[in-house]
GROMACS .gro file of C-alpha atoms in nm:
model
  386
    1UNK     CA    1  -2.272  -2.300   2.471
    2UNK     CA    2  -2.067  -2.087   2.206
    3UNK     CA    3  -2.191  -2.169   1.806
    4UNK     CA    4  -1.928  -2.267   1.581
    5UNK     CA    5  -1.755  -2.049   1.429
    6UNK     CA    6  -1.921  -2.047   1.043
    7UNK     CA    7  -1.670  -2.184   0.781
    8UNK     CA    8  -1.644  -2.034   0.485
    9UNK     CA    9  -1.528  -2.256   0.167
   10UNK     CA   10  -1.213  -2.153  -0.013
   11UNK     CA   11  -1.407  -1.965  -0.278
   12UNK     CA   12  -1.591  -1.791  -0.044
   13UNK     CA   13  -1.274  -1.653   0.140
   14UNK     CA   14  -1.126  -1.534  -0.210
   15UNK     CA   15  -1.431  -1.338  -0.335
   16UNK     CA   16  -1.492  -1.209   0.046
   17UNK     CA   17  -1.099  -1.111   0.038
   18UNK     CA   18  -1.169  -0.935  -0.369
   19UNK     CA   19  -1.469  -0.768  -0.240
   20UNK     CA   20  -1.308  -0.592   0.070
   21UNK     CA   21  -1.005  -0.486  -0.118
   22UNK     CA   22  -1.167  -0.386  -0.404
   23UNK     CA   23  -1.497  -0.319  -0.382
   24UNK     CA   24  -1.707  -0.363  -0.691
   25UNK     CA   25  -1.787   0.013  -0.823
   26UNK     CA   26  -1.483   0.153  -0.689
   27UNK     CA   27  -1.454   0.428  -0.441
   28UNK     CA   28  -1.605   0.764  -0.569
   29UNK     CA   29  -1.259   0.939  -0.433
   30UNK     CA   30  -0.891   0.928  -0.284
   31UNK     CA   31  -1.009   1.031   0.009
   32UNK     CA   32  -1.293   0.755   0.022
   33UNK     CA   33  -1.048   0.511  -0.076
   34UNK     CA   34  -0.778   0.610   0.156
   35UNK     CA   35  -1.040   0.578   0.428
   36UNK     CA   36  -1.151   0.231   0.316
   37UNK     CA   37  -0.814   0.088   0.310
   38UNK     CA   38  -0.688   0.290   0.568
   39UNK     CA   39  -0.278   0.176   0.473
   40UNK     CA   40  -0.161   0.226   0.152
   41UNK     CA   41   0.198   0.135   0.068
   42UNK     CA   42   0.479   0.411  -0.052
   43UNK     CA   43   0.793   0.315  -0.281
   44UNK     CA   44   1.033   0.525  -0.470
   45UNK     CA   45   1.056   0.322  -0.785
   46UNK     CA   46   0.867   0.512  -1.081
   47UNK     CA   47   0.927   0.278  -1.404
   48UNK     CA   48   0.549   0.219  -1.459
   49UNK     CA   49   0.372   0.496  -1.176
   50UNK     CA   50   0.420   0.487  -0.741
   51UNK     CA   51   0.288   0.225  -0.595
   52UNK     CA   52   0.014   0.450  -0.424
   53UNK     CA   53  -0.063   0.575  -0.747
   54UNK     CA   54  -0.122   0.243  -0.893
   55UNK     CA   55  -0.291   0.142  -0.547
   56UNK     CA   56  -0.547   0.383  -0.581
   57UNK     CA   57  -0.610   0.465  -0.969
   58UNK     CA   58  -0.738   0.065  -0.912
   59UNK     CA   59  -1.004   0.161  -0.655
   60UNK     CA   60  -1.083   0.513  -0.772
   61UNK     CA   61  -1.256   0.503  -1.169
   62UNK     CA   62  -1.145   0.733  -1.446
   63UNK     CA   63  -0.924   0.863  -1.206
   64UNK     CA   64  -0.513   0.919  -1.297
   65UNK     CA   65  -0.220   0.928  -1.154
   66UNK     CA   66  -0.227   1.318  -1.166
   67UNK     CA   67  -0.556   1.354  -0.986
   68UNK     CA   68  -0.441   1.142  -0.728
   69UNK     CA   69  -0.142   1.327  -0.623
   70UNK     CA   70  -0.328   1.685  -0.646
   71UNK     CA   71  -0.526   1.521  -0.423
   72UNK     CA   72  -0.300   1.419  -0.170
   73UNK     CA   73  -0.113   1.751  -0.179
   74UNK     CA   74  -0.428   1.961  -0.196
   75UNK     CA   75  -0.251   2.223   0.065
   76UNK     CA   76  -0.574   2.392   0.223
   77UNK     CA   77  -0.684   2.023   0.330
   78UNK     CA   78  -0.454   1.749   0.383
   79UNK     CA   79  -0.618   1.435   0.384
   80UNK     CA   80  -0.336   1.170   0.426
   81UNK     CA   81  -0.010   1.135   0.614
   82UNK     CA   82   0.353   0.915   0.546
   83UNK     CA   83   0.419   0.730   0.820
   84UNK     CA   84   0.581   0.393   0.837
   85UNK     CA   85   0.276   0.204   0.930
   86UNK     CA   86   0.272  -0.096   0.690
   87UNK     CA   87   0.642  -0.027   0.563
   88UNK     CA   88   0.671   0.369   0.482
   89UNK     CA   89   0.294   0.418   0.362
   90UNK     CA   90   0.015   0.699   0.311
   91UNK     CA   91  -0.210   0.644   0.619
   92UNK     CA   92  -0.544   0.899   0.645
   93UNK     CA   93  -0.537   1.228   0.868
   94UNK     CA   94  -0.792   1.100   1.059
   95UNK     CA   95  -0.581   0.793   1.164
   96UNK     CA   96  -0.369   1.014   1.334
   97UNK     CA   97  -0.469   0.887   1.707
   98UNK     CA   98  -0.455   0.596   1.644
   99UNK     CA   99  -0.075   0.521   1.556
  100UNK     CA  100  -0.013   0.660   1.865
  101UNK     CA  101   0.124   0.370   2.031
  102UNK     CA  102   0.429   0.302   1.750
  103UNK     CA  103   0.520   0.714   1.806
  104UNK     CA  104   0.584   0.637   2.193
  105UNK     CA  105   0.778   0.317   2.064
  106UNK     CA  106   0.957   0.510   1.856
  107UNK     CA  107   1.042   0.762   2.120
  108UNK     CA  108   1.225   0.461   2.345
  109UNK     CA  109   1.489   0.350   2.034
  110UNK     CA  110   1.790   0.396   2.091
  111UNK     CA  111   1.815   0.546   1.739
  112UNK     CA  112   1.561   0.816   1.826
  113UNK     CA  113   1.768   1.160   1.791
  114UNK     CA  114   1.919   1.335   2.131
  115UNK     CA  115   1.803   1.650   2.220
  116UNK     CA  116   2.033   1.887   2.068
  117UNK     CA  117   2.004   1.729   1.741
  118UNK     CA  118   1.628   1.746   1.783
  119UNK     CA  119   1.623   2.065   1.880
  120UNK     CA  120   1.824   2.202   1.596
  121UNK     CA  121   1.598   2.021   1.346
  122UNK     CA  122   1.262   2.173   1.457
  123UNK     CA  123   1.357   2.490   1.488
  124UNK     CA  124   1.516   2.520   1.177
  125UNK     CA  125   1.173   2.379   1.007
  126UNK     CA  126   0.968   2.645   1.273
  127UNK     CA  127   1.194   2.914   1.095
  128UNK     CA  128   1.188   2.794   0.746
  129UNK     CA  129   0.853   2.643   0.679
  130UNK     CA  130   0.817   2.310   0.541
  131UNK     CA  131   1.152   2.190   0.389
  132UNK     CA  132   1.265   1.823   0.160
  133UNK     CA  133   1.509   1.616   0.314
  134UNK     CA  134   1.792   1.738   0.039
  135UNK     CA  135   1.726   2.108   0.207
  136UNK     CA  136   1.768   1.958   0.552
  137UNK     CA  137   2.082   1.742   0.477
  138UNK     CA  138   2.439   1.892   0.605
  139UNK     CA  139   2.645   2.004   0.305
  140UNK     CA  140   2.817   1.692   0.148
  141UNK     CA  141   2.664   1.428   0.380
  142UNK     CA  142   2.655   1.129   0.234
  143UNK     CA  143   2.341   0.884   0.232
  144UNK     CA  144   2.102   0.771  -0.048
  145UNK     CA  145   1.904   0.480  -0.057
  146UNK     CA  146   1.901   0.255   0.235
  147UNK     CA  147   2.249   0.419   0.352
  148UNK     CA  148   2.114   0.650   0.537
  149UNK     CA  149   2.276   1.016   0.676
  150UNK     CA  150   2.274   1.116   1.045
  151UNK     CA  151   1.995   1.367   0.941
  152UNK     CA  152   1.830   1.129   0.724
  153UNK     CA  153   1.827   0.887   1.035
  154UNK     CA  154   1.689   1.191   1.223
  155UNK     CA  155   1.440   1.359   1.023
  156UNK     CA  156   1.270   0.971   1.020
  157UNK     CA  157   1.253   0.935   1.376
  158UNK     CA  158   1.136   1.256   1.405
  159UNK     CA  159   0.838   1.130   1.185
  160UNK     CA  160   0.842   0.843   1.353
  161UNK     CA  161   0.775   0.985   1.687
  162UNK     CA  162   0.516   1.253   1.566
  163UNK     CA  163   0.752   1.564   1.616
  164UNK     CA  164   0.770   1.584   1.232
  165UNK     CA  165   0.514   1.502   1.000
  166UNK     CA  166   0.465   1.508   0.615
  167UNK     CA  167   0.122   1.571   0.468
  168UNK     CA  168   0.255   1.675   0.118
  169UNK     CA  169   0.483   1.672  -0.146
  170UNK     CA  170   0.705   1.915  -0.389
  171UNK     CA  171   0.841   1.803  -0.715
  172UNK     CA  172   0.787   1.430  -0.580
  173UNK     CA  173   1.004   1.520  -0.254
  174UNK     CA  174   0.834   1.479   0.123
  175UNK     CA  175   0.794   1.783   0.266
  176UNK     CA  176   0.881   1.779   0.660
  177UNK     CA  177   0.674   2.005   0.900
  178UNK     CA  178   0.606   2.028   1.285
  179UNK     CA  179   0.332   1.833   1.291
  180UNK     CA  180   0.141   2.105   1.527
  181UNK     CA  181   0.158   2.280   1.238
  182UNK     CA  182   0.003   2.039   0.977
  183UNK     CA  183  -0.212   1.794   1.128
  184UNK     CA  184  -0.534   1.955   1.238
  185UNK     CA  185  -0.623   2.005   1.597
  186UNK     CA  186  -0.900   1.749   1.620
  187UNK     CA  187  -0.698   1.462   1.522
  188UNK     CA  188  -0.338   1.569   1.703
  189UNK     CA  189  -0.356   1.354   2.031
  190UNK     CA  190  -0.121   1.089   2.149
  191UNK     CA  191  -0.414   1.033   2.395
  192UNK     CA  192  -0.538   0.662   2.305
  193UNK     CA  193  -0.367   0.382   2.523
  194UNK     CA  194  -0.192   0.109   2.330
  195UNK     CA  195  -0.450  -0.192   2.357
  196UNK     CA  196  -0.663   0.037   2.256
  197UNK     CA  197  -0.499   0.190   1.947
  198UNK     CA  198  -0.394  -0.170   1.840
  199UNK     CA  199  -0.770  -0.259   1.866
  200UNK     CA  200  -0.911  -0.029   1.663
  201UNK     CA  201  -0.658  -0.058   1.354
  202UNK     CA  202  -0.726  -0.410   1.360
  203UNK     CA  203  -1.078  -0.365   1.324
  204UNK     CA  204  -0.980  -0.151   1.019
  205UNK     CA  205  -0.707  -0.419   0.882
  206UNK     CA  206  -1.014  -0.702   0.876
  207UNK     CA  207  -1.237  -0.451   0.720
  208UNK     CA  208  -0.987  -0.363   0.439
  209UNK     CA  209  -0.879  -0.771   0.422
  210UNK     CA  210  -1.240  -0.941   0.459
  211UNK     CA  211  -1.116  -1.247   0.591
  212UNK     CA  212  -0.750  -1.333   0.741
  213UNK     CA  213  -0.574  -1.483   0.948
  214UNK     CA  214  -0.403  -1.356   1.259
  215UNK     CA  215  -0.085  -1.326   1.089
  216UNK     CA  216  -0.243  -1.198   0.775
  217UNK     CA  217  -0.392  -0.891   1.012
  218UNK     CA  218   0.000  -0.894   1.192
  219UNK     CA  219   0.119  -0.833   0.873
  220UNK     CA  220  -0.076  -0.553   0.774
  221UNK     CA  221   0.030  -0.378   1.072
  222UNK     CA  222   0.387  -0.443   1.109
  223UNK     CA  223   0.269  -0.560   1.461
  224UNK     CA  224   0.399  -0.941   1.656
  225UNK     CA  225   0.130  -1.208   1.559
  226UNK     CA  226   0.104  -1.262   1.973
  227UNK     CA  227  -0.036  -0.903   2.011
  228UNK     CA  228  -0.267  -0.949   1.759
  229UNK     CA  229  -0.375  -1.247   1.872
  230UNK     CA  230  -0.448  -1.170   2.221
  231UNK     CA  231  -0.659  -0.838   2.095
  232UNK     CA  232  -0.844  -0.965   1.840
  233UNK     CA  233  -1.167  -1.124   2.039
  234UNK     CA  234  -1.185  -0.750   2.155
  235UNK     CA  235  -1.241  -0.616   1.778
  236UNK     CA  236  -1.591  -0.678   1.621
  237UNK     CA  237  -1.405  -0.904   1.399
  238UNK     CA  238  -1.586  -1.257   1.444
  239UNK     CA  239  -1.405  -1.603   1.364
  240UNK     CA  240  -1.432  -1.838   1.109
  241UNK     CA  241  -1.320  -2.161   0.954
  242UNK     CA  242  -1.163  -2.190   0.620
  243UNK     CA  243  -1.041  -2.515   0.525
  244UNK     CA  244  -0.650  -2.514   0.518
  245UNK     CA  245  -0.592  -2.217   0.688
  246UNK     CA  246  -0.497  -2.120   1.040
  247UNK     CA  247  -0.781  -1.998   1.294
  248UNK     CA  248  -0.934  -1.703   1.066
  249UNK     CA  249  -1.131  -1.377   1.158
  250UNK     CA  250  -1.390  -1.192   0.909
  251UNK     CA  251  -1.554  -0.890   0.886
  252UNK     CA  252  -1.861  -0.925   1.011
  253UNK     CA  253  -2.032  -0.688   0.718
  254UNK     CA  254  -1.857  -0.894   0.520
  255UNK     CA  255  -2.037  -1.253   0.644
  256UNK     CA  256  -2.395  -1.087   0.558
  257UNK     CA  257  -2.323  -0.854   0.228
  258UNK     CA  258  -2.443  -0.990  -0.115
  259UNK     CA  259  -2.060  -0.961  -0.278
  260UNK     CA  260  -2.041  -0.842  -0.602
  261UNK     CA  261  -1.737  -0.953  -0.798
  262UNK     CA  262  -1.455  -0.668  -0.882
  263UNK     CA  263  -1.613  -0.453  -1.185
  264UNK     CA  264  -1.364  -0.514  -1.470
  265UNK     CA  265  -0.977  -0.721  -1.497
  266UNK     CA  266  -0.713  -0.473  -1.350
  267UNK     CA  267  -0.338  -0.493  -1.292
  268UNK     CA  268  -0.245  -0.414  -0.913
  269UNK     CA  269   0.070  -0.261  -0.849
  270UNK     CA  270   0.327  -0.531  -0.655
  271UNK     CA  271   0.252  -0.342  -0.311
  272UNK     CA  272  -0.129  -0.322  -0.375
  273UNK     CA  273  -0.277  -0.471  -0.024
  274UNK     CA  274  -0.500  -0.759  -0.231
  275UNK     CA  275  -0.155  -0.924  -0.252
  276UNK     CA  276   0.129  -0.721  -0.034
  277UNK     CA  277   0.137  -1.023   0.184
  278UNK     CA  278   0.312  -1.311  -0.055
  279UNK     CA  279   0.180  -1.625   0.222
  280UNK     CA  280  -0.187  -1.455   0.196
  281UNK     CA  281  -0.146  -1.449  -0.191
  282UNK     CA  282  -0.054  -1.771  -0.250
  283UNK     CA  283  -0.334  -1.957   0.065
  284UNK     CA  284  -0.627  -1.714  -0.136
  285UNK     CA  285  -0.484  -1.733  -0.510
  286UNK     CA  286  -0.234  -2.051  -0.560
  287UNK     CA  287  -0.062  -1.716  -0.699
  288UNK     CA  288   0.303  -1.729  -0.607
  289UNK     CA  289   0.425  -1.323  -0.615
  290UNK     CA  290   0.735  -1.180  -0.633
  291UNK     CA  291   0.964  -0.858  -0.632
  292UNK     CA  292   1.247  -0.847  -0.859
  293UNK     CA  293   1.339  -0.537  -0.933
  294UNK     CA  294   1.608  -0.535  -0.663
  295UNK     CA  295   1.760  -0.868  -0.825
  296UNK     CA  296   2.003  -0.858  -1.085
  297UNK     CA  297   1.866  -0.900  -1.417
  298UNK     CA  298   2.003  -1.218  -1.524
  299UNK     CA  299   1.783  -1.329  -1.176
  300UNK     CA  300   1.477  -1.240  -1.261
  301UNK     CA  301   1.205  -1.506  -1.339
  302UNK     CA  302   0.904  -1.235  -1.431
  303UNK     CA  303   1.051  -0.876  -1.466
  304UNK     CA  304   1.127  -0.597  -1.306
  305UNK     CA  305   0.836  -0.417  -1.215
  306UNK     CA  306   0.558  -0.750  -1.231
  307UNK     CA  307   0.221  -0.662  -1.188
  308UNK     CA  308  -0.046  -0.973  -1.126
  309UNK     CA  309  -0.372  -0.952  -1.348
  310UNK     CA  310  -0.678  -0.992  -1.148
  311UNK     CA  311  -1.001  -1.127  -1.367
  312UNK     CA  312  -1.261  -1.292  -1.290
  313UNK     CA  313  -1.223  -1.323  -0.943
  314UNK     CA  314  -0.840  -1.452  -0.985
  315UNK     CA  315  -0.509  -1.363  -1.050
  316UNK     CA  316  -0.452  -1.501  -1.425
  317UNK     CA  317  -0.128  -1.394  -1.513
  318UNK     CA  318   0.122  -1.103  -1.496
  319UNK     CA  319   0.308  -0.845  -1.686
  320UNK     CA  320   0.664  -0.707  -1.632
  321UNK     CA  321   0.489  -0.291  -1.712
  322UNK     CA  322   0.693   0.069  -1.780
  323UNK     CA  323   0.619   0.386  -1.911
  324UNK     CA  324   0.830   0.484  -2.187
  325UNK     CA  325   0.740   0.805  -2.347
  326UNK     CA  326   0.408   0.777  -2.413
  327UNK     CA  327   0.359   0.433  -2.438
  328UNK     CA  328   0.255   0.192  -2.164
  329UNK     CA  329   0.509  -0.069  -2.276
  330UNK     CA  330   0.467  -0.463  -2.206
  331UNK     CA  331   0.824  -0.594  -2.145
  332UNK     CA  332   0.719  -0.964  -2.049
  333UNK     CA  333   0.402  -1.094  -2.046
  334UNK     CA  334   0.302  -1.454  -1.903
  335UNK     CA  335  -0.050  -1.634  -1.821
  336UNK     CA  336  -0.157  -1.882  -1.565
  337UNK     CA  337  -0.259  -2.236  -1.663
  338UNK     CA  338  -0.593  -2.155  -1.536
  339UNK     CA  339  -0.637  -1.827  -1.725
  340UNK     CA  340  -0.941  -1.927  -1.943
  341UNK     CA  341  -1.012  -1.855  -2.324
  342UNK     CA  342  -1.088  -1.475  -2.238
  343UNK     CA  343  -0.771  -1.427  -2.094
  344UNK     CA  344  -0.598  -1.241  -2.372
  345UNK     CA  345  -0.918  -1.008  -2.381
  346UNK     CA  346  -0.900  -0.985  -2.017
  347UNK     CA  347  -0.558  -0.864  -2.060
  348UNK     CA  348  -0.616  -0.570  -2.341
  349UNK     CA  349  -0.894  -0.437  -2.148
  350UNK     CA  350  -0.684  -0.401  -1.840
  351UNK     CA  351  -0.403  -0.239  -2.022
  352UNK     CA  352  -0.633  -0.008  -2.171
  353UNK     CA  353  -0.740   0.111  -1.788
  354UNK     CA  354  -0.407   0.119  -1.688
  355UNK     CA  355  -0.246   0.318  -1.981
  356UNK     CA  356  -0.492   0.605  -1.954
  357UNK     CA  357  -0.454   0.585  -1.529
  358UNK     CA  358  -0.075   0.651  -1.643
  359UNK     CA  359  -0.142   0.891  -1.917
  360UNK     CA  360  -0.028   0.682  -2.194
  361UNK     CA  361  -0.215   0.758  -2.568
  362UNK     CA  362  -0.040   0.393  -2.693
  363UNK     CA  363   0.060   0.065  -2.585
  364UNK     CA  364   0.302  -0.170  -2.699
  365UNK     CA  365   0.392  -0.528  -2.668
  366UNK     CA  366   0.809  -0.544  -2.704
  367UNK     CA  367   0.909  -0.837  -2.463
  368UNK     CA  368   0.854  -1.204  -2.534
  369UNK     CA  369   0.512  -1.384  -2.372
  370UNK     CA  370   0.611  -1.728  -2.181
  371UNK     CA  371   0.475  -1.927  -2.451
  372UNK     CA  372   0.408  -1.789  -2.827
  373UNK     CA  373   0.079  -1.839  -2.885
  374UNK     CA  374  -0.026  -1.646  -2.558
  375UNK     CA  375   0.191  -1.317  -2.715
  376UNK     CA  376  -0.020  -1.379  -3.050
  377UNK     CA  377  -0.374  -1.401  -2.898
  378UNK     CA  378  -0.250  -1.055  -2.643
  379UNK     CA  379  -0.169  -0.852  -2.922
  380UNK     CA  380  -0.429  -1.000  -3.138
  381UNK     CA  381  -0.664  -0.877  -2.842
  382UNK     CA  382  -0.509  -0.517  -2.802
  383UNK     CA  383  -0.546  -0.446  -3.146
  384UNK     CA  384  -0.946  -0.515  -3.098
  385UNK     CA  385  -0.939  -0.286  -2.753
  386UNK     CA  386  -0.739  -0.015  -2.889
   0.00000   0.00000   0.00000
């Protein structure tokens, strides 16, 4: 007769969920960190830092959002690669097998480049060396943003199917190379089958989650709920029972670990994986997260670039964050009615970590707080921190 799957209260799943994400300590490197998390999430907009730079100066202490990009494009030893895995993200070289099975898919789109245009492509990166997409674009071809050129559309597949790859970065710009040429020979195989590809990088997703839910572990793939479903008894992921969500699966380290709680408050960037997936957020959280900067500004509730404050083993409020010059500036500021009488503090100390992650000497308060005596006690606070 099978036991019962263990249930785990709601409290339980939240710090389990903290703990995996974050783990208390930190990571002692990018490359430790990348490895832990095994996804983490690319965007273009810079207004505060990227969002891997944010996603990782949270996991990696003291470290900035300068030493994480020379890491990244340390060009004797590349440790990561872009690949659109959980949207366009940084996944780690050694992953490379393993996302396998979405290169074949690729391979059978009907967008995926014809041969002549494929052709011309690669050998014009073979002869040049690694080039940015504005090298590679056809004089006056239009395309920015999400209207994308023919060779935009091209060069993607291409990285989409493995052909290309980018391991680095110039001046902020991808760098496309044959990816013979820059992932290293141990880890370039398109060997693994599908199930089995899809099985492993689930057992990664429930590491880096801690507890979730079938469509929680979907999500962090970019993969149908169905598949995941029907793999997941073959992972070492075991279930469990949390009361109000779907059937859940945990980490099994997880289940038997003392957890330690998350080492100091923090801002995560809006595509930090603690909270990427907005259902997940709210079931662990009661934390309902948005992304407005792609709303007009008259729209927006929060901000443009929000970032949620996680203390205590909860998100307590958020801040609408930029860097302007050489201050970390706090456009809009607002608390949760749960927040607790060391929120404000809570809140200094966390800008403190983030400004020197961004480089920033100063910080400044220059937006309004969602109620006035919260924007008091915050700057009352930051002048105690700084």
């Amino acid at each position: 007769m099978t036991a019962p799957a263990p249930e785990l209260s709601p409290d339980e799943a939240r710090a389990i969920a903290i703990a995996a994400a974050l783990p208390a300590g930190g990571t002692p490197t990018v490359t430790a960190a990348l490895a832990h998390l095994h996804i983490v999430q690319l965007d273009g907009i810079s207004a505060l830092a990227r969002a891997h730079q944010l996603t990782l100066t949270a996991r990696v202490p003291a470290s900035t959002i300068t030493t994480v990009d020379d890491s990244l494009n340390d060009r004797s030893r590349p440790i990561a690669f872009d690949y659109p895995a959980h949207a366009l993200s940084l996944v780690p070289i050694t992953d490379w097998p393993l996302w396998a099975f979405r290169r074949r898919a690729a391979r059978r789109r009907p967008q995926y480049p014809d041969r002549y245009v494929r052709a011309a492509l690669l050998d014009r990166i073979a002869r040049d060396g690694p080039l940015p997409m504005r090298n590679l674009r056809q004089n006056a071809e239009p395309g920015t943003g999400w209207d994308w050129s023919p060779t935009k559309m091209a060069v993607e597949f291409l990285l989409w199917s493995g052909e290309l790859a980018s391991t680095r970065r110039a001046g902020g710009q991808r760098l496309f190379d044959l990816a013979e040429r820059c992932i290293p020979g141990r880890h370039f195989t398109d060997q693994e089958p599908d199930d089995m590809c899809l099985t492993r990088l689930l057992g990664h997703a429930g590491k880096a989650l801690g507890v979730a839910t079938a469509d929680d572990l979907a999500d962090y793939l970019r993969i149908p709920t169905p598949v995941t479903a029907r793999l997941l008894p073959a992972t070492r992921l075991v279930p469990v029972r949390v009361p109000g969500w779907a059937t859940a699966w945990a980490d099994p380290d997880a289940l038997t670990g003392t957890l330690r709680p998350f080492r100091e408050p923090v801002f995560l960037g809006p595509f930090d994986n603690l909270i990427w997936y907005r259902p997940r957020t709210l079931r662990l959280f009661g934390f309902t997260q948005v992304f407005e900067a792609y709303k007009p500004a008259a729209r927006r509730r929060h901000g443009y670039y929000v970032c949620p404050l996680l203390a205590d083993g909860r998100l307590i409020g958020r801040a609408d964050l930029a860097r302007r010059g050489d201050n970390l500036t706090v456009l809009q500021l607002g608390l949760e009615p749960h927040a607790g009488q060391d929120a404000a503090h809570h809140f200094a100390h966390a800008c403190r970590t983030l400004a020197a992650a961004t480089g920033r000497s100063h910080i400044e308060i220059t937006g309004a707080a969602t109620d006035p005596a919260t924007g008091v006690a915050l700057r009352n606070a930051l002048d105690v921190a700084l």
